PDB file of C-alpha atoms and ligand atoms in Angstrom:
ATOM      1  CA  MET A   1      10.342 -61.027  14.376  1.00 60.00           C
ATOM      2  CA  LYS A   2      11.631 -57.710  15.743  1.00 61.00           C
ATOM      3  CA  GLU A   3      12.725 -56.671  12.232  1.00 65.00           C
ATOM      4  CA  ARG A   4       9.251 -57.459  10.786  1.00 66.00           C
ATOM      5  CA  ILE A   5       7.557 -55.248  13.444  1.00 66.00           C
ATOM      6  CA  SER A   6       9.961 -52.405  12.764  1.00 70.00           C
ATOM      7  CA  SER A   7       9.412 -52.468   8.964  1.00 74.00           C
ATOM      8  CA  LYS A   8       5.629 -52.601   9.561  1.00 75.00           C
ATOM      9  CA  ARG A   9       5.908 -49.510  11.772  1.00 76.00           C
ATOM     10  CA  LYS A  10       7.970 -47.725   9.132  1.00 77.00           C
ATOM     11  CA  ARG A  11       5.377 -48.540   6.440  1.00 78.00           C
ATOM     12  CA  THR A  12       2.522 -47.257   8.666  1.00 78.00           C
ATOM     13  CA  LYS A  13       4.484 -44.076   9.347  1.00 76.00           C
ATOM     14  CA  ARG A  14       5.088 -43.561   5.627  1.00 78.00           C
ATOM     15  CA  ILE A  15       1.370 -44.088   4.851  1.00 75.00           C
ATOM     16  CA  ILE A  16       0.397 -41.528   7.525  1.00 73.00           C
ATOM     17  CA  ILE A  17       2.887 -38.981   6.157  1.00 73.00           C
ATOM     18  CA  LEU A  18       1.794 -39.562   2.534  1.00 74.00           C
ATOM     19  CA  SER A  19      -1.870 -39.195   3.479  1.00 75.00           C
ATOM     20  CA  PHE A  20      -1.109 -35.722   4.868  1.00 74.00           C
ATOM     21  CA  ILE A  21       0.535 -34.476   1.652  1.00 73.00           C
ATOM     22  CA  PRO A  22      -2.713 -33.816  -0.299  1.00 71.00           C
ATOM     23  CA  ALA A  23      -4.121 -31.927   2.712  1.00 72.00           C
ATOM     24  CA  ILE A  24      -0.943 -29.829   2.980  1.00 68.00           C
ATOM     25  CA  LEU A  25      -1.074 -29.114  -0.768  1.00 67.00           C
ATOM     26  CA  VAL A  26      -4.715 -28.021  -0.507  1.00 66.00           C
ATOM     27  CA  VAL A  27      -3.868 -25.679   2.401  1.00 64.00           C
ATOM     28  CA  LEU A  28      -0.897 -24.257   0.455  1.00 66.00           C
ATOM     29  CA  VAL A  29      -2.892 -23.667  -2.732  1.00 67.00           C
ATOM     30  CA  VAL A  30      -5.822 -22.115  -0.850  1.00 63.00           C
ATOM     31  CA  SER A  31      -3.554 -19.792   1.143  1.00 64.00           C
ATOM     32  CA  ALA A  32      -1.468 -18.968  -1.943  1.00 66.00           C
ATOM     33  CA  PHE A  33      -4.445 -17.806  -3.960  1.00 65.00           C
ATOM     34  CA  CYS A  34      -6.493 -16.410  -1.078  1.00 69.00           C
ATOM     35  CA  ILE A  35      -7.677 -12.986  -2.117  1.00 67.00           C
ATOM     36  CA  GLY A  36      -9.614 -12.198   1.038  1.00 85.00           C
ATOM     37  CA  LEU A  37      -8.982  -8.803   2.584  1.00 94.00           C
ATOM     38  CA  THR A  38      -6.330  -8.621   5.255  1.00 96.00           C
ATOM     39  CA  THR A  39      -4.835  -5.938   7.497  1.00 97.00           C
ATOM     40  CA  ARG A  40      -1.098  -5.405   7.813  1.00 97.00           C
ATOM     41  CA  HIS A  41       0.148  -3.497  10.808  1.00 98.00           C
ATOM     42  CA  TYR A  42       3.301  -1.409  11.275  1.00 98.00           C
ATOM     43  CA  ASP A  43       4.578   0.477  14.340  1.00 98.00           C
ATOM     44  CA  ILE A  44       6.699   3.536  13.577  1.00 97.00           C
ATOM     45  CA  ARG A  45       8.700   5.016  16.452  1.00 96.00           C
ATOM     46  CA  THR A  46       9.735   8.651  16.644  1.00 97.00           C
ATOM     47  CA  ASP A  47      11.058  11.063  19.238  1.00 95.00           C
ATOM     48  CA  LYS A  48       8.926  13.826  17.716  1.00 96.00           C
ATOM     49  CA  LEU A  49       5.954  12.581  19.739  1.00 95.00           C
ATOM     50  CA  SER A  50       5.645  12.887  23.519  1.00 93.00           C
ATOM     51  CA  LYS A  51       5.215   9.912  25.828  1.00 92.00           C
ATOM     52  CA  GLY A  52       1.757   8.367  25.484  1.00 92.00           C
ATOM     53  CA  GLN A  53       0.977  10.113  22.202  1.00 95.00           C
ATOM     54  CA  SER A  54       0.107   8.175  19.057  1.00 97.00           C
ATOM     55  CA  VAL A  55      -1.451   8.591  15.636  1.00 98.00           C
ATOM     56  CA  ARG A  56      -3.072   5.828  13.596  1.00 98.00           C
ATOM     57  CA  ILE A  57      -3.046   6.040   9.790  1.00 98.00           C
ATOM     58  CA  VAL A  58      -4.914   3.658   7.513  1.00 98.00           C
ATOM     59  CA  VAL A  59      -3.351   3.469   4.042  1.00 98.00           C
ATOM     60  CA  ILE A  60      -5.391   2.439   1.015  1.00 98.00           C
ATOM     61  CA  ALA A  61      -3.606   1.857  -2.294  1.00 98.00           C
ATOM     62  CA  ASP A  62      -4.435   0.565  -5.751  1.00 98.00           C
ATOM     63  CA  LEU A  63      -8.116  -0.221  -5.300  1.00 97.00           C
ATOM     64  CA  HIS A  64      -8.488   0.057  -9.108  1.00 97.00           C
ATOM     65  CA  SER A  65     -12.261   0.318  -8.562  1.00 97.00           C
ATOM     66  CA  ASN A  66     -12.374  -3.308  -7.340  1.00 95.00           C
ATOM     67  CA  TYR A  67     -15.268  -4.177  -5.077  1.00 96.00           C
ATOM     68  CA  TYR A  68     -14.922  -5.653  -1.596  1.00 96.00           C
ATOM     69  CA  GLY A  69     -18.483  -6.464  -0.598  1.00 96.00           C
ATOM     70  CA  GLU A  70     -21.670  -4.844  -1.804  1.00 96.00           C
ATOM     71  CA  GLU A  71     -21.081  -1.095  -2.106  1.00 97.00           C
ATOM     72  CA  GLN A  72     -17.616  -1.713  -0.578  1.00 98.00           C
ATOM     73  CA  GLN A  73     -19.145  -2.720   2.762  1.00 97.00           C
ATOM     74  CA  ASP A  74     -16.374  -5.207   3.649  1.00 97.00           C
ATOM     75  CA  LEU A  75     -13.582  -2.745   2.949  1.00 98.00           C
ATOM     76  CA  ILE A  76     -15.308   0.127   4.742  1.00 98.00           C
ATOM     77  CA  ALA A  77     -16.081  -2.067   7.768  1.00 98.00           C
ATOM     78  CA  MET A  78     -12.418  -3.085   7.975  1.00 98.00           C
ATOM     79  CA  ILE A  79     -11.293   0.552   7.880  1.00 98.00           C
ATOM     80  CA  LYS A  80     -13.896   1.567  10.516  1.00 98.00           C
ATOM     81  CA  GLU A  81     -12.769  -1.240  12.784  1.00 98.00           C
ATOM     82  CA  GLN A  82      -9.248   0.234  12.837  1.00 98.00           C
ATOM     83  CA  LYS A  83     -10.569   3.595  14.148  1.00 98.00           C
ATOM     84  CA  PRO A  84      -8.090   5.625  12.057  1.00 98.00           C
ATOM     85  CA  ASP A  85      -7.030   9.157  12.942  1.00 98.00           C
ATOM     86  CA  ILE A  86      -6.137   9.721   9.284  1.00 98.00           C
ATOM     87  CA  ILE A  87      -6.843   7.869   6.042  1.00 98.00           C
ATOM     88  CA  ALA A  88      -4.214   8.101   3.291  1.00 98.00           C
ATOM     89  CA  LEU A  89      -5.212   7.213  -0.281  1.00 98.00           C
ATOM     90  CA  VAL A  90      -1.988   6.760  -2.225  1.00 98.00           C
ATOM     91  CA  GLY A  91      -3.176   6.494  -5.804  1.00 97.00           C
ATOM     92  CA  ASP A  92      -4.822   4.214  -8.375  1.00 97.00           C
ATOM     93  CA  ILE A  93      -8.066   4.112  -6.425  1.00 98.00           C
ATOM     94  CA  ILE A  94      -9.749   4.620  -9.818  1.00 98.00           C
ATOM     95  CA  ASP A  95      -8.732   2.633 -12.916  1.00 96.00           C
ATOM     96  CA  ASP A  96      -8.533   3.824 -16.518  1.00 93.00           C
ATOM     97  CA  ASN A  97      -9.981   0.537 -17.857  1.00 92.00           C
ATOM     98  CA  ARG A  98     -12.870   0.060 -15.455  1.00 94.00           C
ATOM     99  CA  ALA A  99     -16.097   1.833 -14.494  1.00 96.00           C
ATOM    100  CA  GLU A 100     -15.564   4.283 -11.633  1.00 97.00           C
ATOM    101  CA  ASP A 101     -18.471   2.953  -9.535  1.00 97.00           C
ATOM    102  CA  GLY A 102     -16.258   0.916  -7.198  1.00 97.00           C
ATOM    103  CA  ALA A 103     -14.139   3.950  -6.393  1.00 98.00           C
ATOM    104  CA  ILE A 104     -17.175   6.222  -6.009  1.00 98.00           C
ATOM    105  CA  ASP A 105     -18.868   3.792  -3.589  1.00 98.00           C
ATOM    106  CA  PHE A 106     -15.604   3.682  -1.651  1.00 98.00           C
ATOM    107  CA  PHE A 107     -15.280   7.496  -1.456  1.00 98.00           C
ATOM    108  CA  GLU A 108     -18.907   7.702  -0.280  1.00 98.00           C
ATOM    109  CA  GLY A 109     -18.371   5.001   2.324  1.00 98.00           C
ATOM    110  CA  ILE A 110     -15.341   6.602   3.960  1.00 98.00           C
ATOM    111  CA  GLN A 111     -16.877  10.066   4.144  1.00 95.00           C
ATOM    112  CA  ASN A 112     -16.573  11.493   7.653  1.00 92.00           C
ATOM    113  CA  LEU A 113     -14.612   8.507   9.043  1.00 97.00           C
ATOM    114  CA  ALA A 114     -11.415  10.522   9.513  1.00 98.00           C
ATOM    115  CA  PRO A 115      -9.478  13.323   7.796  1.00 98.00           C
ATOM    116  CA  THR A 116      -8.613  11.794   4.426  1.00 98.00           C
ATOM    117  CA  TYR A 117      -5.840  12.678   1.973  1.00 98.00           C
ATOM    118  CA  TYR A 118      -5.397  11.604  -1.629  1.00 98.00           C
ATOM    119  CA  VAL A 119      -2.722  11.661  -4.325  1.00 98.00           C
ATOM    120  CA  LEU A 120      -2.984  10.665  -7.978  1.00 97.00           C
ATOM    121  CA  GLY A 121      -1.704   7.340  -9.280  1.00 96.00           C
ATOM    122  CA  ASN A 122      -0.611   6.629 -12.843  1.00 94.00           C
ATOM    123  CA  HIS A 123      -3.873   4.883 -13.794  1.00 95.00           C
ATOM    124  CA  GLU A 124      -5.793   7.973 -12.757  1.00 96.00           C
ATOM    125  CA  VAL A 125      -3.533  10.183 -14.893  1.00 94.00           C
ATOM    126  CA  TRP A 126      -4.046   7.800 -17.822  1.00 92.00           C
ATOM    127  CA  ILE A 127      -7.800   8.514 -17.710  1.00 93.00           C
ATOM    128  CA  GLY A 128      -6.790  11.911 -19.090  1.00 91.00           C
ATOM    129  CA  GLU A 129      -9.061  13.987 -16.864  1.00 93.00           C
ATOM    130  CA  THR A 130      -7.014  14.716 -13.771  1.00 94.00           C
ATOM    131  CA  ASN A 131      -8.843  17.940 -12.961  1.00 96.00           C
ATOM    132  CA  ARG A 132     -12.228  16.225 -13.071  1.00 97.00           C
ATOM    133  CA  ILE A 133     -10.918  13.366 -10.938  1.00 97.00           C
ATOM    134  CA  LYS A 134      -9.408  15.671  -8.338  1.00 98.00           C
ATOM    135  CA  GLU A 135     -12.637  17.688  -8.151  1.00 98.00           C
ATOM    136  CA  MET A 136     -14.711  14.525  -7.843  1.00 98.00           C
ATOM    137  CA  VAL A 137     -12.488  13.155  -5.039  1.00 98.00           C
ATOM    138  CA  ALA A 138     -12.568  16.529  -3.246  1.00 98.00           C
ATOM    139  CA  SER A 139     -16.379  16.561  -3.431  1.00 98.00           C
ATOM    140  CA  TYR A 140     -16.366  13.723  -0.859  1.00 98.00           C
ATOM    141  CA  GLY A 141     -14.543  15.898   1.668  1.00 97.00           C
ATOM    142  CA  ILE A 142     -11.171  14.344   0.794  1.00 98.00           C
ATOM    143  CA  LYS A 143      -8.131  16.651   0.687  1.00 98.00           C
ATOM    144  CA  VAL A 144      -6.320  16.248  -2.634  1.00 98.00           C
ATOM    145  CA  LEU A 145      -2.602  16.985  -2.354  1.00 98.00           C
ATOM    146  CA  THR A 146      -1.036  18.300  -5.568  1.00 96.00           C
ATOM    147  CA  ASN A 147       2.657  18.767  -4.773  1.00 95.00           C
ATOM    148  CA  GLU A 148       1.692  20.605  -1.593  1.00 96.00           C
ATOM    149  CA  SER A 149       1.476  20.224   2.178  1.00 97.00           C
ATOM    150  CA  ASP A 150      -1.304  20.430   4.704  1.00 98.00           C
ATOM    151  CA  TYR A 151      -0.859  20.909   8.443  1.00 97.00           C
ATOM    152  CA  ILE A 152      -3.213  19.049  10.758  1.00 98.00           C
ATOM    153  CA  THR A 153      -3.344  18.528  14.525  1.00 97.00           C
ATOM    154  CA  ILE A 154      -4.338  15.028  15.647  1.00 96.00           C
ATOM    155  CA  ASN A 155      -4.386  13.984  19.326  1.00 93.00           C
ATOM    156  CA  ASP A 156      -2.484  17.227  20.136  1.00 94.00           C
ATOM    157  CA  ILE A 157       0.228  16.292  17.626  1.00 96.00           C
ATOM    158  CA  GLU A 158       0.996  18.635  14.768  1.00 96.00           C
ATOM    159  CA  LEU A 159       1.566  16.743  11.539  1.00 98.00           C
ATOM    160  CA  CYS A 160       2.604  17.984   8.131  1.00 98.00           C
ATOM    161  CA  ILE A 161       1.080  15.845   5.393  1.00 98.00           C
ATOM    162  CA  SER A 162       2.488  16.362   1.905  1.00 98.00           C
ATOM    163  CA  GLY A 163       1.557  14.717  -1.349  1.00 97.00           C
ATOM    164  CA  ILE A 164       2.764  14.549  -4.927  1.00 96.00           C
ATOM    165  CA  ASP A 165       1.111  13.723  -8.232  1.00 95.00           C
ATOM    166  CA  ASP A 166       2.201  10.591 -10.040  1.00 94.00           C
ATOM    167  CA  PRO A 167       5.050  11.641 -12.359  1.00 91.00           C
ATOM    168  CA  VAL A 168       3.508  10.283 -15.564  1.00 88.00           C
ATOM    169  CA  THR A 169       1.757  12.788 -17.830  1.00 75.00           C
ATOM    170  CA  ILE A 170      -1.037  11.925 -20.194  1.00 67.00           C
ATOM    171  CA  SER A 171       0.854  13.382 -23.180  1.00 64.00           C
ATOM    172  CA  SER A 172       3.933  11.262 -22.502  1.00 60.00           C
ATOM    173  CA  PHE A 173       1.722   8.206 -22.029  1.00 58.00           C
ATOM    174  CA  LYS A 174      -0.046   8.719 -25.369  1.00 55.00           C
ATOM    175  CA  GLU A 175       2.911   9.800 -27.458  1.00 54.00           C
ATOM    176  CA  SER A 176       5.779   7.712 -26.194  1.00 53.00           C
ATOM    177  CA  CYS A 177       6.442   4.010 -25.744  1.00 50.00           C
ATOM    178  CA  SER A 178       8.661   4.803 -22.795  1.00 53.00           C
ATOM    179  CA  GLU A 179       6.978   7.318 -20.542  1.00 57.00           C
ATOM    180  CA  ALA A 180       8.730  10.651 -20.093  1.00 60.00           C
ATOM    181  CA  LEU A 181       8.152  11.144 -16.419  1.00 76.00           C
ATOM    182  CA  ILE A 182       8.094  14.438 -14.548  1.00 83.00           C
ATOM    183  CA  THR A 183      11.334  14.713 -12.592  1.00 84.00           C
ATOM    184  CA  ASP A 184      11.383  14.315  -8.850  1.00 82.00           C
ATOM    185  CA  SER A 185      13.031  17.692  -8.399  1.00 81.00           C
ATOM    186  CA  LYS A 186      10.038  19.323 -10.086  1.00 87.00           C
ATOM    187  CA  LEU A 187       7.445  17.389  -8.088  1.00 89.00           C
ATOM    188  CA  LEU A 188       9.279  17.823  -4.801  1.00 92.00           C
ATOM    189  CA  SER A 189      10.593  21.376  -5.240  1.00 90.00           C
ATOM    190  CA  GLY A 190       8.060  22.796  -2.767  1.00 91.00           C
ATOM    191  CA  PHE A 191       9.303  20.659   0.112  1.00 94.00           C
ATOM    192  CA  PHE A 192      12.784  22.078   0.735  1.00 92.00           C
ATOM    193  CA  ASN A 193      11.780  24.019   3.824  1.00 92.00           C
ATOM    194  CA  LEU A 194       9.802  21.481   5.810  1.00 95.00           C
ATOM    195  CA  ASP A 195       9.710  22.173   9.539  1.00 95.00           C
ATOM    196  CA  LYS A 196      12.073  19.630  11.125  1.00 94.00           C
ATOM    197  CA  ASP A 197      10.289  19.848  14.482  1.00 94.00           C
ATOM    198  CA  VAL A 198       7.018  18.627  13.004  1.00 97.00           C
ATOM    199  CA  TYR A 199       6.406  15.005  12.026  1.00 98.00           C
ATOM    200  CA  ASN A 200       6.491  15.038   8.196  1.00 98.00           C
ATOM    201  CA  ILE A 201       4.597  12.520   6.089  1.00 98.00           C
ATOM    202  CA  LEU A 202       4.730  12.228   2.290  1.00 98.00           C
ATOM    203  CA  LEU A 203       2.063  10.514   0.186  1.00 98.00           C
ATOM    204  CA  ALA A 204       3.589   9.409  -3.127  1.00 97.00           C
ATOM    205  CA  HIS A 205       2.203   6.709  -5.398  1.00 97.00           C
ATOM    206  CA  ARG A 206       5.596   5.324  -6.467  1.00 96.00           C
ATOM    207  CA  PRO A 207       8.139   3.701  -4.169  1.00 97.00           C
ATOM    208  CA  GLU A 208      10.942   3.308  -6.726  1.00 95.00           C
ATOM    209  CA  ARG A 209      11.866   6.951  -6.124  1.00 94.00           C
ATOM    210  CA  PHE A 210      12.759   6.370  -2.475  1.00 96.00           C
ATOM    211  CA  GLU A 211      16.261   7.802  -2.954  1.00 95.00           C
ATOM    212  CA  SER A 212      14.804  11.119  -4.114  1.00 94.00           C
ATOM    213  CA  TYR A 213      12.420  11.313  -1.175  1.00 96.00           C
ATOM    214  CA  GLN A 214      15.415  11.024   1.144  1.00 96.00           C
ATOM    215  CA  ASN A 215      16.650  14.448  -0.023  1.00 95.00           C
ATOM    216  CA  TYR A 216      13.832  16.006   2.014  1.00 96.00           C
ATOM    217  CA  GLU A 217      12.896  16.022   5.695  1.00 96.00           C
ATOM    218  CA  PHE A 218      10.113  13.478   5.422  1.00 98.00           C
ATOM    219  CA  ASP A 219       9.971  11.143   8.397  1.00 98.00           C
ATOM    220  CA  LEU A 220       7.542   8.757   6.769  1.00 98.00           C
ATOM    221  CA  VAL A 221       6.694   8.073   3.108  1.00 98.00           C
ATOM    222  CA  LEU A 222       3.547   6.144   2.126  1.00 98.00           C
ATOM    223  CA  CYS A 223       3.383   4.448  -1.284  1.00 98.00           C
ATOM    224  CA  GLY A 224       1.580   1.795  -3.321  1.00 98.00           C
ATOM    225  CA  HIS A 225       1.822   1.007  -7.073  1.00 96.00           C
ATOM    226  CA  THR A 226       3.556  -2.386  -6.816  1.00 96.00           C
ATOM    227  CA  HIS A 227       0.679  -4.755  -5.941  1.00 96.00           C
ATOM    228  CA  GLY A 228       3.227  -6.505  -3.757  1.00 95.00           C
ATOM    229  CA  GLY A 229       5.183  -7.734  -6.752  1.00 95.00           C
ATOM    230  CA  GLN A 230       2.173  -9.948  -7.575  1.00 93.00           C
ATOM    231  CA  VAL A 231       3.754 -13.304  -6.560  1.00 93.00           C
ATOM    232  CA  ARG A 232       5.464 -13.771  -3.194  1.00 92.00           C
ATOM    233  CA  ILE A 233       6.995 -16.593  -1.229  1.00 90.00           C
ATOM    234  CA  PRO A 234       6.897 -15.262   2.333  1.00 87.00           C
ATOM    235  CA  GLY A 235      10.333 -15.229   3.935  1.00 88.00           C
ATOM    236  CA  ILE A 236      12.026 -16.139   0.634  1.00 93.00           C
ATOM    237  CA  LEU A 237      10.846 -13.881  -2.181  1.00 94.00           C
ATOM    238  CA  ASN A 238       9.210 -10.468  -1.701  1.00 95.00           C
ATOM    239  CA  GLY A 239       7.591 -10.074  -5.115  1.00 94.00           C
ATOM    240  CA  VAL A 240       8.388 -11.220  -8.650  1.00 94.00           C
ATOM    241  CA  VAL A 241       7.577  -8.177 -10.739  1.00 93.00           C
ATOM    242  CA  ALA A 242       6.370  -4.601 -10.214  1.00 94.00           C
ATOM    243  CA  PRO A 243       5.710  -1.673 -12.549  1.00 92.00           C
ATOM    244  CA  ASN A 244       8.727   0.595 -13.111  1.00 91.00           C
ATOM    245  CA  GLN A 245      10.961  -1.757 -11.118  1.00 94.00           C
ATOM    246  CA  GLY A 246      10.850  -4.877 -13.287  1.00 94.00           C
ATOM    247  CA  TYR A 247      11.647  -8.343 -11.994  1.00 96.00           C
ATOM    248  CA  PHE A 248      12.513  -8.949  -8.331  1.00 96.00           C
ATOM    249  CA  PRO A 249      11.679  -5.378  -7.291  1.00 97.00           C
ATOM    250  CA  LYS A 250      13.607  -3.837  -4.427  1.00 97.00           C
ATOM    251  CA  TYR A 251      10.561  -2.024  -3.066  1.00 98.00           C
ATOM    252  CA  ALA A 252       7.746  -4.536  -3.713  1.00 96.00           C
ATOM    253  CA  GLY A 253       6.005  -4.046  -0.386  1.00 97.00           C
ATOM    254  CA  GLY A 254       6.712  -3.653   3.298  1.00 97.00           C
ATOM    255  CA  ARG A 255       8.907  -1.370   5.401  1.00 98.00           C
ATOM    256  CA  TYR A 256      12.133   0.257   4.139  1.00 98.00           C
ATOM    257  CA  GLU A 257      14.452   2.471   6.180  1.00 98.00           C
ATOM    258  CA  GLU A 258      17.263   4.685   4.899  1.00 97.00           C
ATOM    259  CA  ASN A 259      18.826   7.908   6.176  1.00 95.00           C
ATOM    260  CA  MET A 260      16.379   8.327   9.069  1.00 94.00           C
ATOM    261  CA  GLN A 261      13.439   7.993   6.678  1.00 98.00           C
ATOM    262  CA  THR A 262      10.872   5.176   6.717  1.00 98.00           C
ATOM    263  CA  MET A 263       8.937   4.184   3.630  1.00 98.00           C
ATOM    264  CA  ILE A 264       5.920   1.897   3.896  1.00 98.00           C
ATOM    265  CA  VAL A 265       4.852   0.323   0.607  1.00 98.00           C
ATOM    266  CA  SER A 266       1.327  -1.031   0.633  1.00 98.00           C
ATOM    267  CA  ARG A 267       0.761  -4.180  -1.398  1.00 97.00           C
ATOM    268  CA  GLY A 268      -2.593  -2.634  -2.212  1.00 97.00           C
ATOM    269  CA  LEU A 269      -6.015  -3.913  -3.144  1.00 97.00           C
ATOM    270  CA  GLY A 270      -5.693  -4.374  -6.893  1.00 91.00           C
ATOM    271  CA  VAL A 271      -6.895  -7.639  -8.382  1.00 85.00           C
ATOM    272  CA  TYR A 272      -6.710  -8.414 -12.078  1.00 76.00           C
ATOM    273  CA  GLU A 273      -8.362 -11.571 -13.395  1.00 71.00           C
ATOM    274  CA  LEU A 274      -5.447 -12.509 -15.683  1.00 75.00           C
ATOM    275  CA  VAL A 275      -2.597 -11.987 -13.213  1.00 79.00           C
ATOM    276  CA  PRO A 276      -3.156 -13.775  -9.909  1.00 87.00           C
ATOM    277  CA  ARG A 277      -1.840 -12.573  -6.556  1.00 92.00           C
ATOM    278  CA  VAL A 278       0.047 -15.444  -4.954  1.00 92.00           C
ATOM    279  CA  PHE A 279       0.733 -15.436  -1.189  1.00 93.00           C
ATOM    280  CA  ASN A 280      -0.168 -11.799  -1.552  1.00 94.00           C
ATOM    281  CA  PRO A 281      -3.682 -11.046  -0.261  1.00 94.00           C
ATOM    282  CA  PRO A 282      -5.111  -7.569  -0.815  1.00 96.00           C
ATOM    283  CA  GLU A 283      -4.279  -5.487   2.230  1.00 97.00           C
ATOM    284  CA  VAL A 284      -5.394  -2.540   4.316  1.00 98.00           C
ATOM    285  CA  VAL A 285      -2.274  -1.060   5.901  1.00 98.00           C
ATOM    286  CA  VAL A 286      -2.533   0.218   9.467  1.00 98.00           C
ATOM    287  CA  ILE A 287       0.302   2.355  10.824  1.00 98.00           C
ATOM    288  CA  ASP A 288       0.679   3.434  14.431  1.00 98.00           C
ATOM    289  CA  ILE A 289       3.123   6.290  14.916  1.00 98.00           C
ATOM    290  CA  VAL A 290       4.241   6.144  18.531  1.00 96.00           C
ATOM    291  CA  ARG A 291       6.829   7.671  20.837  1.00 93.00           C
ATOM    292  CA  GLU A 292      10.292   6.137  20.696  1.00 85.00           C
ATOM    293  CA  ASP A 293      11.192   4.735  24.130  1.00 79.00           C
TER     294      ASP A 293
HETATM  295 FE1  LIG B   1       0.173   2.497 -10.080  1.00 54.76          FE
END
């Protein structure tokens, strides 16, 4: 009798567990393919700031002229909500295979929100009109950084913000199967004498050149380009494939620290119909630079 009750209990337990499996699968699939906007937050600590001081940077990467809400309202609202001190646009905001409207609506929407900086991404170079693009971006009050630095004081903190062009050139893209990229030493040659007492930030589209960036006094490097490696399994696999890094990219997205330098790689906002983002929602990166305790 006792045995019959116990096997009945076991069967009921099994039925309950089995009935949960479809629900779990639905939740997994929905969260895997969720392409709703998200924010990802990082705290960066430094002794270059005084106690109580902080700077908030919102990083936008790889929009590729995608829309988030009518006239980019959803994306702009999310940025506004973060109350940024600085907005950093780290390339591929415009796409060479899409109309520019999405990017233009975005540039219009962020006008006057905060001092904004921009560097070119490879897709913008591939359009073949970098001067026109830089002029257009600048017309929205955005500071375009072409292998140069800009000093700005935010919340009584002096910051040096540098930026480099993407290393691809339109001629190498058109004429060669394998792109002949501009060398890092050429792009970065102007940054040998950065003031070590100032907090130094570099905007660079590509993260795979992290080793080169470490030859300079940048405290923080902000990148995009990878789309988070497209497919992720949180806690197990940080990206399957990324441009210029291939399969299982080292710098697919997140925080990397080497030689006193921190690199934050945004997983960006790019969505292509044919290549899904899995466990990899489009993200607005929010960075708080604060005093090291
Ligand atoms: Fe890119």
